[in-house]
PDB file of C-alpha atoms in Angstrom:
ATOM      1  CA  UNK A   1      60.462  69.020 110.132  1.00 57.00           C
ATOM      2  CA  UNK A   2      58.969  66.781 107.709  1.00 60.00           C
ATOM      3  CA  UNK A   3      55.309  66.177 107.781  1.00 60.00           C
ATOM      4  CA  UNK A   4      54.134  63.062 105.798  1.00 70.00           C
ATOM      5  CA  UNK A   5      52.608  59.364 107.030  1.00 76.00           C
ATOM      6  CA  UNK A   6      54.304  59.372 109.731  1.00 78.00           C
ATOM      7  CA  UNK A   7      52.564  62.301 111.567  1.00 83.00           C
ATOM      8  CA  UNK A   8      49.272  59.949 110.857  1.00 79.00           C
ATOM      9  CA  UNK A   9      51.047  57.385 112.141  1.00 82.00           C
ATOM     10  CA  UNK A  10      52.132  58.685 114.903  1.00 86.00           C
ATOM     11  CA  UNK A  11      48.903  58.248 116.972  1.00 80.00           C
ATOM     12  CA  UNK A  12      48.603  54.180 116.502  1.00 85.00           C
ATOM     13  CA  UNK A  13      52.382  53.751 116.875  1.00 86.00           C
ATOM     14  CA  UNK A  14      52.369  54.794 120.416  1.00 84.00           C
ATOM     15  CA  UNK A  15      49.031  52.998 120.741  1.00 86.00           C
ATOM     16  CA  UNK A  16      49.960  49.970 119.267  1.00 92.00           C
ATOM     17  CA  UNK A  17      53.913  49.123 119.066  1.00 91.00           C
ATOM     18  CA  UNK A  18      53.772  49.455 123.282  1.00 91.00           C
ATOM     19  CA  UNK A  19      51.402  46.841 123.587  1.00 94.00           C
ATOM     20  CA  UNK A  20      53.076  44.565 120.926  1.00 96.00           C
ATOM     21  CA  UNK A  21      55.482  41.692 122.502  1.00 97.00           C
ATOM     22  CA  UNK A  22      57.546  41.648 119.921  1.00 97.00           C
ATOM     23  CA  UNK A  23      58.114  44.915 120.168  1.00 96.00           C
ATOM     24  CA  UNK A  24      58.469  44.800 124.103  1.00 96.00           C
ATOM     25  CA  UNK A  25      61.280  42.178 123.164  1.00 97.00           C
ATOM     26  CA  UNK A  26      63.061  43.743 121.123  1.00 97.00           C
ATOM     27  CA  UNK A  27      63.224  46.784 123.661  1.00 97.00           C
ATOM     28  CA  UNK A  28      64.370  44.338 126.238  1.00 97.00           C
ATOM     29  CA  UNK A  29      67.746  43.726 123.721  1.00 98.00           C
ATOM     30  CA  UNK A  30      68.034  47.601 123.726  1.00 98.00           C
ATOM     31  CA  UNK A  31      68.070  47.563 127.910  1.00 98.00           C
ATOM     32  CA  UNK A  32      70.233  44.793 127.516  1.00 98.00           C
ATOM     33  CA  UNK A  33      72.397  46.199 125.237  1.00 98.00           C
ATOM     34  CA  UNK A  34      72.611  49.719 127.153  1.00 98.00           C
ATOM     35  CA  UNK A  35      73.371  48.298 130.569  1.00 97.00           C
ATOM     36  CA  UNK A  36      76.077  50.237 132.063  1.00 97.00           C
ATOM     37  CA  UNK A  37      76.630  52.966 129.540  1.00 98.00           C
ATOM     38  CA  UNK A  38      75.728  55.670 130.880  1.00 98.00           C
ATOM     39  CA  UNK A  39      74.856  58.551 127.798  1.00 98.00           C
ATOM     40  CA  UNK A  40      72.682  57.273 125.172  1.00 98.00           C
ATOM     41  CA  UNK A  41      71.146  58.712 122.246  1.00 98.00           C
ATOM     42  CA  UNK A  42      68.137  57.983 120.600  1.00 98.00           C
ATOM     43  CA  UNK A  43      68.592  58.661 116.845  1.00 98.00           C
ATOM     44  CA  UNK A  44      64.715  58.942 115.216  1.00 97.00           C
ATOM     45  CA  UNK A  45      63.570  58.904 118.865  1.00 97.00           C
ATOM     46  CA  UNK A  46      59.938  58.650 116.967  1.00 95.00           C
ATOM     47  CA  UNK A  47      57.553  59.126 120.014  1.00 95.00           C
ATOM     48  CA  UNK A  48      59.950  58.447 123.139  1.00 97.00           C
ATOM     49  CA  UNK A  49      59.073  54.722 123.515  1.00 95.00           C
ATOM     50  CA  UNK A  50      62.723  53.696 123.782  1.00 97.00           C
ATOM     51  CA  UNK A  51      64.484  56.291 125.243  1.00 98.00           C
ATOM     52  CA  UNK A  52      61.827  56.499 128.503  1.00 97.00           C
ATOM     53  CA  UNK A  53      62.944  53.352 129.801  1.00 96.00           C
ATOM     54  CA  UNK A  54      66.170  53.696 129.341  1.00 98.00           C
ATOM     55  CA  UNK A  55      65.779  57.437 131.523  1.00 98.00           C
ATOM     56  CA  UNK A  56      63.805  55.942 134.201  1.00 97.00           C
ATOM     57  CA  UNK A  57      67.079  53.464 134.488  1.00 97.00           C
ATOM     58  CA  UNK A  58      69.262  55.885 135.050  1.00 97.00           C
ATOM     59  CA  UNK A  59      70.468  56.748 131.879  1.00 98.00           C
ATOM     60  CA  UNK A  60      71.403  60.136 130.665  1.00 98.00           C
ATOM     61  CA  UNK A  61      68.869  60.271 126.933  1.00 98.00           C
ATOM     62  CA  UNK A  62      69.212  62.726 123.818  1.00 98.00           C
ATOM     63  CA  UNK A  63      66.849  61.689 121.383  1.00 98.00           C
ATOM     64  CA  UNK A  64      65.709  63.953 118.440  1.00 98.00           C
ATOM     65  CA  UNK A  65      63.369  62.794 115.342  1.00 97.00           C
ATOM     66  CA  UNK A  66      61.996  65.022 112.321  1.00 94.00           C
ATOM     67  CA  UNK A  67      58.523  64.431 112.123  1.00 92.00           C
ATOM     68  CA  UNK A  68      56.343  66.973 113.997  1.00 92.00           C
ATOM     69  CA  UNK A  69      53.462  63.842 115.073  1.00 92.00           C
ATOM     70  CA  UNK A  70      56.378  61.483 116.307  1.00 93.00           C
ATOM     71  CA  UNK A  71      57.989  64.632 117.825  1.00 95.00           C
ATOM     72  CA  UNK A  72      54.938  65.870 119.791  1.00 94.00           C
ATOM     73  CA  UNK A  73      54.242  62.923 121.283  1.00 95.00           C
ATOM     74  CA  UNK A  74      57.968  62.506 122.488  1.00 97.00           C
ATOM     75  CA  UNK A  75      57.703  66.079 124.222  1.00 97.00           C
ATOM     76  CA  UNK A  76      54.353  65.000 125.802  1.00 96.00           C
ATOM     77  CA  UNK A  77      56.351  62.158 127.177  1.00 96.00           C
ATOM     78  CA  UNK A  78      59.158  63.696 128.566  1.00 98.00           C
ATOM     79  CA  UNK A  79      56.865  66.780 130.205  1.00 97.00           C
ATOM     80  CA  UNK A  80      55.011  64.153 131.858  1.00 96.00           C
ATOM     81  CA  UNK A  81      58.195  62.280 133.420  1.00 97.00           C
ATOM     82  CA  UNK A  82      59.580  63.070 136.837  1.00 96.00           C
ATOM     83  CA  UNK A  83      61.221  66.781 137.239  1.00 96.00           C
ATOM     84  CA  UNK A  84      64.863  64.259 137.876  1.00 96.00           C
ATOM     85  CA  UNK A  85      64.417  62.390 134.628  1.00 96.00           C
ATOM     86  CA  UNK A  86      63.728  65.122 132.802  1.00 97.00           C
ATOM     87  CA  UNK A  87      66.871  66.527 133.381  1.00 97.00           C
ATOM     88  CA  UNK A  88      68.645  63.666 132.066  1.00 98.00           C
ATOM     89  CA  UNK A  89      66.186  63.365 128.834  1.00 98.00           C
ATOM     90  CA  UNK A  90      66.657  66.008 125.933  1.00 98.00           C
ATOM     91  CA  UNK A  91      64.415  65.852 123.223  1.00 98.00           C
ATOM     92  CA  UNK A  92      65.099  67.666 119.816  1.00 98.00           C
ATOM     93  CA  UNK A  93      63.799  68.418 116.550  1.00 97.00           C
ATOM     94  CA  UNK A  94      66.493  66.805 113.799  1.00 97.00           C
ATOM     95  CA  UNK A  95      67.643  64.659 111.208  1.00 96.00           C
ATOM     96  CA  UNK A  96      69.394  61.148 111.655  1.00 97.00           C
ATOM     97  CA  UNK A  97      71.775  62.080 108.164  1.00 96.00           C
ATOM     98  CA  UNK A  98      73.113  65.437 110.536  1.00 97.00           C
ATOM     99  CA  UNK A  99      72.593  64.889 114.087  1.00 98.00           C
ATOM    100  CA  UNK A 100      71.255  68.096 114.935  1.00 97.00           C
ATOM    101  CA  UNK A 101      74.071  70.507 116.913  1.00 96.00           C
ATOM    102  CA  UNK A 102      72.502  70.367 120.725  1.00 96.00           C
ATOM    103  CA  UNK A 103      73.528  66.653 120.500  1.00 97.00           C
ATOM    104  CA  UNK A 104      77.078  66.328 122.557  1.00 95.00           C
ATOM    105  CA  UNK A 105      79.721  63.332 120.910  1.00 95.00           C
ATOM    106  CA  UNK A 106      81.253  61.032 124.082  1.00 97.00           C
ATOM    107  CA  UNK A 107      78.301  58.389 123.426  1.00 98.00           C
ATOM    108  CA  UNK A 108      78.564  55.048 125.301  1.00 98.00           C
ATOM    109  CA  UNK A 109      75.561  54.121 122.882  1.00 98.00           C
ATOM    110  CA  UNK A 110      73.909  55.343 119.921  1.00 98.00           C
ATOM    111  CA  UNK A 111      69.935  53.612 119.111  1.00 98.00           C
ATOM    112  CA  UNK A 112      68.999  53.782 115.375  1.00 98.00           C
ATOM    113  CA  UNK A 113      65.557  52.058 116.214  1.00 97.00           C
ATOM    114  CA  UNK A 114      63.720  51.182 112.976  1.00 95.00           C
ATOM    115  CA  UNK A 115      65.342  54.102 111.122  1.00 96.00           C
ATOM    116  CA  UNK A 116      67.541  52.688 108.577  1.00 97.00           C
ATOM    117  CA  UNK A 117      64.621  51.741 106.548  1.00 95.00           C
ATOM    118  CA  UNK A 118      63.607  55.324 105.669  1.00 91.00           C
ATOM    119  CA  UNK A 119      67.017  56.705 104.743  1.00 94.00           C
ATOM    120  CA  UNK A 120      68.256  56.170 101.239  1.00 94.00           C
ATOM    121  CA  UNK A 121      71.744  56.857 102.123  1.00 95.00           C
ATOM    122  CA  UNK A 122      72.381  54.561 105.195  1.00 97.00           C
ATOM    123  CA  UNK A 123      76.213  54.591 105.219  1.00 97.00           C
ATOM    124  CA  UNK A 124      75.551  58.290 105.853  1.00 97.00           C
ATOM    125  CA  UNK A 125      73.706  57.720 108.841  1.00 98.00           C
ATOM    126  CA  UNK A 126      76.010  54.883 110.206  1.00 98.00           C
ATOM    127  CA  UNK A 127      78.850  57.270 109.799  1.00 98.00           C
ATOM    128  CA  UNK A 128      77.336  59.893 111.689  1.00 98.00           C
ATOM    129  CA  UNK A 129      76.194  57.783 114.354  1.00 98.00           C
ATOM    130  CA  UNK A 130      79.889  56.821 115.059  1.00 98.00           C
ATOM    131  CA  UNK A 131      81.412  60.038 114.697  1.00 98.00           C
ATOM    132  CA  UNK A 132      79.232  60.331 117.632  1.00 98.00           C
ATOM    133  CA  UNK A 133      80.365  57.655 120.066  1.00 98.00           C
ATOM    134  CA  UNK A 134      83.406  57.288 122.421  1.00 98.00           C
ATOM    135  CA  UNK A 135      86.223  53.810 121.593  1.00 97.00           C
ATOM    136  CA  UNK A 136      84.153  51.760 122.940  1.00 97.00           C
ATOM    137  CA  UNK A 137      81.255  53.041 122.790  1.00 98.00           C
ATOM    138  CA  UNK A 138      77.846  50.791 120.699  1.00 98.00           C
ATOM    139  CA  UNK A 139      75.670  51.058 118.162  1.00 98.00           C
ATOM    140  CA  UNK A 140      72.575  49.551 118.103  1.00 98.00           C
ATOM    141  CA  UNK A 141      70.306  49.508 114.819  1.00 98.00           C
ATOM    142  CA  UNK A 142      67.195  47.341 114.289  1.00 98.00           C
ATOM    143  CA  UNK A 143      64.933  47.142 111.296  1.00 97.00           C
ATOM    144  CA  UNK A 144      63.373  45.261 109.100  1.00 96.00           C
ATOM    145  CA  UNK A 145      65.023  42.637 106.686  1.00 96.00           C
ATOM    146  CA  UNK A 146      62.804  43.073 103.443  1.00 94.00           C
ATOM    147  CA  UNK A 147      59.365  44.559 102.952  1.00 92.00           C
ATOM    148  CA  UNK A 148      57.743  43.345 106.022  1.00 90.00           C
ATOM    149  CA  UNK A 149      55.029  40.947 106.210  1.00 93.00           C
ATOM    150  CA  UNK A 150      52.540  42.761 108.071  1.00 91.00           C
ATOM    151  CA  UNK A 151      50.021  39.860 108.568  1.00 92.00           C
ATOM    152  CA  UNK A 152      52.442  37.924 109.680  1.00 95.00           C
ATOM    153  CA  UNK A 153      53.343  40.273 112.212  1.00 95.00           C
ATOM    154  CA  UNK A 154      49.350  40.838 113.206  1.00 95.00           C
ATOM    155  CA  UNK A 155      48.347  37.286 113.244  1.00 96.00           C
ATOM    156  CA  UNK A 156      51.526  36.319 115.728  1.00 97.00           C
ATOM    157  CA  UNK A 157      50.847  39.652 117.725  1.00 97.00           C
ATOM    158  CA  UNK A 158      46.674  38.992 117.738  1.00 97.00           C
ATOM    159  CA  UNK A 159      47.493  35.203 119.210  1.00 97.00           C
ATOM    160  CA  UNK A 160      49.760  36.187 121.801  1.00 98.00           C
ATOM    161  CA  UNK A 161      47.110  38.653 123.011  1.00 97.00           C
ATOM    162  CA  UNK A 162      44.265  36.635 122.880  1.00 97.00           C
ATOM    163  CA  UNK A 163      46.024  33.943 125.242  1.00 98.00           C
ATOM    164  CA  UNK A 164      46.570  36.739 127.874  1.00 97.00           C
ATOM    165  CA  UNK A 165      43.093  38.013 127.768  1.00 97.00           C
ATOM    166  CA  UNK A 166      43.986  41.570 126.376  1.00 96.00           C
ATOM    167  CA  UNK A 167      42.502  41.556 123.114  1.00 96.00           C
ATOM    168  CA  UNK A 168      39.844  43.876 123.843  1.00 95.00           C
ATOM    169  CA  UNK A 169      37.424  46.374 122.416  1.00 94.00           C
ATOM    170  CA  UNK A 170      39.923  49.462 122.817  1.00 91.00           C
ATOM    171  CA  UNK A 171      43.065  47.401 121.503  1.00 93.00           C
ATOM    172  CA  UNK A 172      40.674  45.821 118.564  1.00 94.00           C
ATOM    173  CA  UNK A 173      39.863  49.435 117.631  1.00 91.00           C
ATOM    174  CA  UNK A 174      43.283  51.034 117.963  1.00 90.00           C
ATOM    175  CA  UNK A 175      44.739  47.862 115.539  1.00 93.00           C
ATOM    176  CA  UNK A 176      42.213  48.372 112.964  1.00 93.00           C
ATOM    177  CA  UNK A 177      43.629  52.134 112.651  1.00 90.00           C
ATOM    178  CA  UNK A 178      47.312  50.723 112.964  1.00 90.00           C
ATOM    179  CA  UNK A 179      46.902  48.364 110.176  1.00 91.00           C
ATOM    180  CA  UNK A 180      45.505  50.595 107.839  1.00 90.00           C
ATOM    181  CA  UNK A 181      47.945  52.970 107.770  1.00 88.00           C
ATOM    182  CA  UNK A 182      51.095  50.551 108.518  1.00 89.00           C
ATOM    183  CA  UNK A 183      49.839  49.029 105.513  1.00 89.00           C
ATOM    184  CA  UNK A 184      50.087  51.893 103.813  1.00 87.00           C
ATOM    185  CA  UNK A 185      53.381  52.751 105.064  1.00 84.00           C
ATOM    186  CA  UNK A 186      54.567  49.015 104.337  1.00 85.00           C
ATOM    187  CA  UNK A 187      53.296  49.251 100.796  1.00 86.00           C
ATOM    188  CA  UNK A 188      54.707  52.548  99.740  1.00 83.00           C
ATOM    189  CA  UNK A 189      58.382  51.836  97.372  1.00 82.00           C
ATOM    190  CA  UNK A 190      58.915  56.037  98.899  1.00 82.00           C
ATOM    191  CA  UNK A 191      58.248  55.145 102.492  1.00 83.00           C
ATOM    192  CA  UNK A 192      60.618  51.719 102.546  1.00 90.00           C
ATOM    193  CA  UNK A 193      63.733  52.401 100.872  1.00 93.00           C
ATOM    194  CA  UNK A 194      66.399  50.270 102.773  1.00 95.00           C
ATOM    195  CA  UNK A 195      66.792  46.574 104.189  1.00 96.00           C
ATOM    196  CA  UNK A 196      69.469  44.894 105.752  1.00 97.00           C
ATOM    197  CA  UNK A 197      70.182  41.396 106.064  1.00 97.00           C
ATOM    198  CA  UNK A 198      71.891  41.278 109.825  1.00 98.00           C
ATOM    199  CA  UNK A 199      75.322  39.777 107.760  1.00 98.00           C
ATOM    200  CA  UNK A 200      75.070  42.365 105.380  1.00 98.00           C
ATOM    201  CA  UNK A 201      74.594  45.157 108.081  1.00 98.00           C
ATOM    202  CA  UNK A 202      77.444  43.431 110.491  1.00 98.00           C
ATOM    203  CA  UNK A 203      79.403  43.642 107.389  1.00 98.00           C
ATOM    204  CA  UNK A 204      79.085  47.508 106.335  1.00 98.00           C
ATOM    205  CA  UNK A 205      79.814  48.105 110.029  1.00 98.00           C
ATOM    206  CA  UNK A 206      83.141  46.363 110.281  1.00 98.00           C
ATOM    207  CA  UNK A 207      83.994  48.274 106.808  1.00 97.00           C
ATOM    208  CA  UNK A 208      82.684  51.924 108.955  1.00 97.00           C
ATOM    209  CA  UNK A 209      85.037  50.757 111.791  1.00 96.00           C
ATOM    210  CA  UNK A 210      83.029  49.140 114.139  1.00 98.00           C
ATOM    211  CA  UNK A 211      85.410  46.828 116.300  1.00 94.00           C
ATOM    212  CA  UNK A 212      83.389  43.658 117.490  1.00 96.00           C
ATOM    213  CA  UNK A 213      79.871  42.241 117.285  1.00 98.00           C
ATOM    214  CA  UNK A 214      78.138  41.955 120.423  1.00 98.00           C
ATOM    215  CA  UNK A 215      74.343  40.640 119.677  1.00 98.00           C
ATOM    216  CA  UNK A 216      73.180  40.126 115.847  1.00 98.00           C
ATOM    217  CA  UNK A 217      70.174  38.362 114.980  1.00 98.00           C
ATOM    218  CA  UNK A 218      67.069  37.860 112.417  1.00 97.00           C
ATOM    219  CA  UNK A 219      64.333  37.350 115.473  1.00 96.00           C
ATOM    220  CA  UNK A 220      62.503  40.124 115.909  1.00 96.00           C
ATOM    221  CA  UNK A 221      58.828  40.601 114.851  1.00 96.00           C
ATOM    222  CA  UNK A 222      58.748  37.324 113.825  1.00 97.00           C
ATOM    223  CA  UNK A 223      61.881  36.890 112.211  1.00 96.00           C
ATOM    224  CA  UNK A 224      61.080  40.020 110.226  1.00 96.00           C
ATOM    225  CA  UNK A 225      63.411  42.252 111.838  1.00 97.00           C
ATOM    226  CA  UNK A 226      67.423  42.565 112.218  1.00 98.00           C
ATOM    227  CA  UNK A 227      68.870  43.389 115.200  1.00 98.00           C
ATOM    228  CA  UNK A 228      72.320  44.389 115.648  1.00 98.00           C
ATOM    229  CA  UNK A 229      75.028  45.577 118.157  1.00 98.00           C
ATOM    230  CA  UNK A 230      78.450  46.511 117.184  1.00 98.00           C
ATOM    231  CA  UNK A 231      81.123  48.334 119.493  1.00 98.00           C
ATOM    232  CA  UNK A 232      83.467  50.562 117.773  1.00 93.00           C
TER     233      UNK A 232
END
């Protein structure tokens, strides 16, 4: 387990990134992306955000992350969802570089949801991820193109929920925390280590042995964001 910013963090990402559209979009491609396929795993499941909606589908969900806050918060999840989905939905301590040994292989998809960023060897972690998925199966990594603008992101994300009458006292106060330590996070050359432009990311795939590109795009958070979907 690895205990740094991101067990502070923890608490305003669950907060926060659920109430953010663009986030909410960019889980929409995910759902999108994972119709039909039946065993998924969430690689850096950080708190369970993805992987919940993709259990109360129907899905059969292994996700596993390495920091005790994001981890915690996951397992409160998952002991809170239905006796049914929870036996579909395995959560596990472990690291994205070595998926941990509890996770089976056969994947129809594999998520690497804004992890790529934080490992300095991403090749590693794209390998891995595929060793772990069946012909045909997808990968799905998002993530930021550069150092994100994080006022950019704020301003955009304020707007939209002013004109829908839910920028309250509660969502003022949990921002305010968010910000401070996403800028933090954002600012920190040992927190941010890797970016991908979506060619550049479509491009290492092919070279991995992914087959065909199914969705890849520069719109999330703003235009902040990659999002990718390859099929191997």
């Amino acid at each position: 387990m690895v205990d740094n910013i991101w067990t502070e963090f923890a608490r305003s990402y669950d907060a926060i990134c659920s109430q953010l559209n663009c986030y909410r979009r960019m889980v929409a491609k995910i759902r999108r992306d994972t119709e039909g396929r039946k065993y998924v795993i969430d690689a850096g499941c950080g708190t369970g955000l993805v992987s919940q909606p993709l259990v109360e589908r129907g899905h059969t969900v292994v996700g596993f992350d390495n920091n005790p806050g994001m981890l915690g918060l996951a397992l409160a999840r998952h002991a809170r969802a239905p006796e049914e989905a929870r036996r579909r939905w395995k959560v596990l301590e472990g690291d994205v570089r070595s998926f941990p040994a509890q996770v089976p292989g056969e994947a129809d998809a594999v998520v690497l949801n804004n992890v790529l960023f934080y490992v300095r060897e991403p090749e590693e972690v794209l390998r891995e991820a595929r060793s772990h998925l069946k012909p045909g199966g997808v990968l799905i990594a998002t993530g930021p193109r550069q150092r994100p603008d994080l006022r950019k992101v704020m301003v955009n994300s304020i707007e939209e929920w002013k004109a829908e009458g839910r920028w309250d006292e509660a969502l003022q106060a949990a921002t305010a925390y968010h910000v401070d330590v996403t800028r933090r996070l954002v600012t920190d050359p040992n927190e941010m280590v890797t970016f991908f432009e979506t060619d550049a990311l479509v491009a290492t795939l092919r070279r991995l042995g992914f087959s065909r590109t199914l969705a890849a795009d520069s719109d999330d958070y703003y235009g902040e964001n990659y999002y990718v979907c390859m099929e191997c």
